[in-house]
Amino acid sequence: MSISPQLSRRIGVIGAGQLARMMGEVAPSLGLSVTVLATSLDDAAVATCDEVIVGDAQDPSALDALGESVDVVTFDHELVDLHQIEALESRGVVVRPSARALEFAVDKAHQRRTFFDAGLPVPRFLVVNSSDDPRLSSLLDELGDPPVVKASRGGYDGRGVLFPRDRHETLRMIDDLAESSDVVVEERLQLQSEVAQLIARGTDGSTALYPLVTTVQSEGMCVEVVFPAQVTNELAQRASELAEQIASLIDVVGILAIEFFVTSDGLFINEVALRPHNSGHWTIEGVRTSQFANHLLAVSGEALGDVTALCDNAVMVNVVGSDQPSSLELAMTVEGAFVHDYGKSWRPGRKLGHVTVLGDSAAQVHVRAWESARAYGTRTREA
Ligand code: ADP
């Protein structure tokens, strides 16, 4: 087993999607190199990284090959087998965030239970593995309205999150999802909005809190991110306090993104991601140190960068493939638009890129960001 240096210069990323691609874009300016574990040479991050290992994120030999060629391993996604990540750690590979921390993002049941036990605000919930669970009918009676039914593992972008219309459908959906994982049944809250708080945490426990943003969802997918968040100062303050608490509870190293529900009873935690997050793409242009730079600095054991906003307003819109292939050139003609293309082949429903616009006027950045995203050919609409 090799003793790892305090500072890690060679970063290995499990997964090679757009997040790894954007890590690869910033790494050279930080004096870091990125090796990705890609499923194929067509993956988005292959174009920006220094080295590529082709293999499956759930194949132990591919993980070993990555671990052996870098100083620290981190993640582009959480579709991993935690036992395999633990095995990697036990063989002396430095993994940040750790397998123990990552469980909060991989397993919604673990997240809900641990946060509830710590007194953190989560919706009322129950974890079951079949609709026969004797505790289920009292929860459903207590809630009155139909709940939200979620696969504890394996879901993303709204997949694995179901909204039954009645009790019959609730029970059927629980049994469908229970075939592949435990199921979280939780109160369907009346949402005023949704916000996301990003926090970077270093190996020494130091933290940097990004400004809070509002996230706008459509069909379970984030379509737009707005800075500053459209909430009161008290609520923004509460989000930062909760983020500090959660980051230290999880003992995360790297970026932690926390999605919150805003309700008339205050904030409730929706979910956490332990990697750069869609709600932080605007930080590439809008904040002094982007989420991608701070993630790499944190997992390398270096000091975190300044997270002061560089603008009064920012809007980021995701570009999602529509029925027709998209056009980048038109999108770039919109004044002030920073257009990020992920280099992926076009497919309806696929996230192909994003557009960020910064400016003095909230209304103007909103209009311009959507103008550019529409020109790009996004299928999403303003919610
Ligand atoms: P994913 O893990 O696929 O990103 P989420 O758990 O974030 O899915 O849920 C997707 C969306 O569904 C949320 O952004 C929110 O709009 C809605 N949603 C999820 N849980 C609830 C809930 N308990 N009450 C109301 N809406 C919810």
Short mmCIF file of C-alpha atoms and ligand atoms in Angstrom, two decimals, residues 108 112 123 148 150 155-161 163 186-191 194 217 220-221 259 261 270-271, ligand 1:
data_model
loop_
_atom_site.label_atom_id
_atom_site.label_comp_id
_atom_site.label_asym_id
_atom_site.label_seq_id
_atom_site.Cartn_x
_atom_site.Cartn_y
_atom_site.Cartn_z
CA LYS A 108 -32.63 7.87 0.01
CA ARG A 112 -34.12 10.17 5.43
CA PRO A 123 -40.99 15.21 5.13
CA VAL A 148 -44.80 10.49 -3.02
CA LYS A 150 -39.57 6.87 -4.19
CA GLY A 155 -33.29 6.96 -9.42
CA TYR A 156 -32.22 10.27 -10.98
CA ASP A 157 -33.81 13.21 -12.80
CA GLY A 158 -37.24 12.22 -11.46
CA ARG A 159 -36.93 8.56 -12.48
CA GLY A 160 -37.90 6.42 -9.50
CA VAL A 161 -40.04 9.24 -8.03
CA PHE A 163 -46.91 10.52 -7.71
CA GLU A 186 -43.35 10.27 2.09
CA GLU A 187 -45.70 13.16 2.59
CA ARG A 188 -46.44 15.11 -0.60
CA LEU A 189 -45.70 18.65 0.50
CA GLN A 190 -47.31 21.79 -0.92
CA LEU A 191 -44.26 23.42 -2.43
CA GLU A 194 -37.42 24.67 -4.46
CA GLN A 217 -38.39 21.76 -12.05
CA GLY A 220 -38.95 15.81 -12.35
CA MET A 221 -36.02 17.51 -14.11
CA GLU A 259 -31.98 20.45 -2.49
CA PHE A 261 -38.41 22.22 -0.51
CA ASN A 270 -35.30 16.83 -0.43
CA GLU A 271 -32.03 15.23 -1.37
P1 ADP B 1 -34.52 12.73 -8.22
O1 ADP B 1 -33.85 11.98 -7.12
O2 ADP B 1 -34.83 11.85 -9.39
O3 ADP B 1 -33.83 14.01 -8.59
P2 ADP B 1 -36.34 14.06 -6.40
O4 ADP B 1 -36.44 13.24 -5.17
O5 ADP B 1 -35.49 15.28 -6.36
O6 ADP B 1 -35.94 13.14 -7.65
O7 ADP B 1 -37.81 14.47 -6.85
C1 ADP B 1 -38.05 15.11 -8.11
C2 ADP B 1 -39.05 16.23 -7.91
O8 ADP B 1 -40.29 15.69 -7.43
C3 ADP B 1 -38.64 17.26 -6.85
O9 ADP B 1 -37.77 18.22 -7.39
C4 ADP B 1 -40.00 17.84 -6.47
O10 ADP B 1 -40.43 18.77 -7.45
C5 ADP B 1 -40.91 16.60 -6.53
N1 ADP B 1 -41.01 15.98 -5.18
C6 ADP B 1 -40.20 15.03 -4.68
N2 ADP B 1 -40.55 14.72 -3.41
C7 ADP B 1 -41.61 15.49 -3.10
C8 ADP B 1 -42.42 15.64 -1.92
N3 ADP B 1 -42.22 14.93 -0.82
N4 ADP B 1 -43.43 16.57 -1.97
C9 ADP B 1 -43.66 17.29 -3.08
N5 ADP B 1 -42.93 17.19 -4.22
C10 ADP B 1 -41.92 16.31 -4.24
#
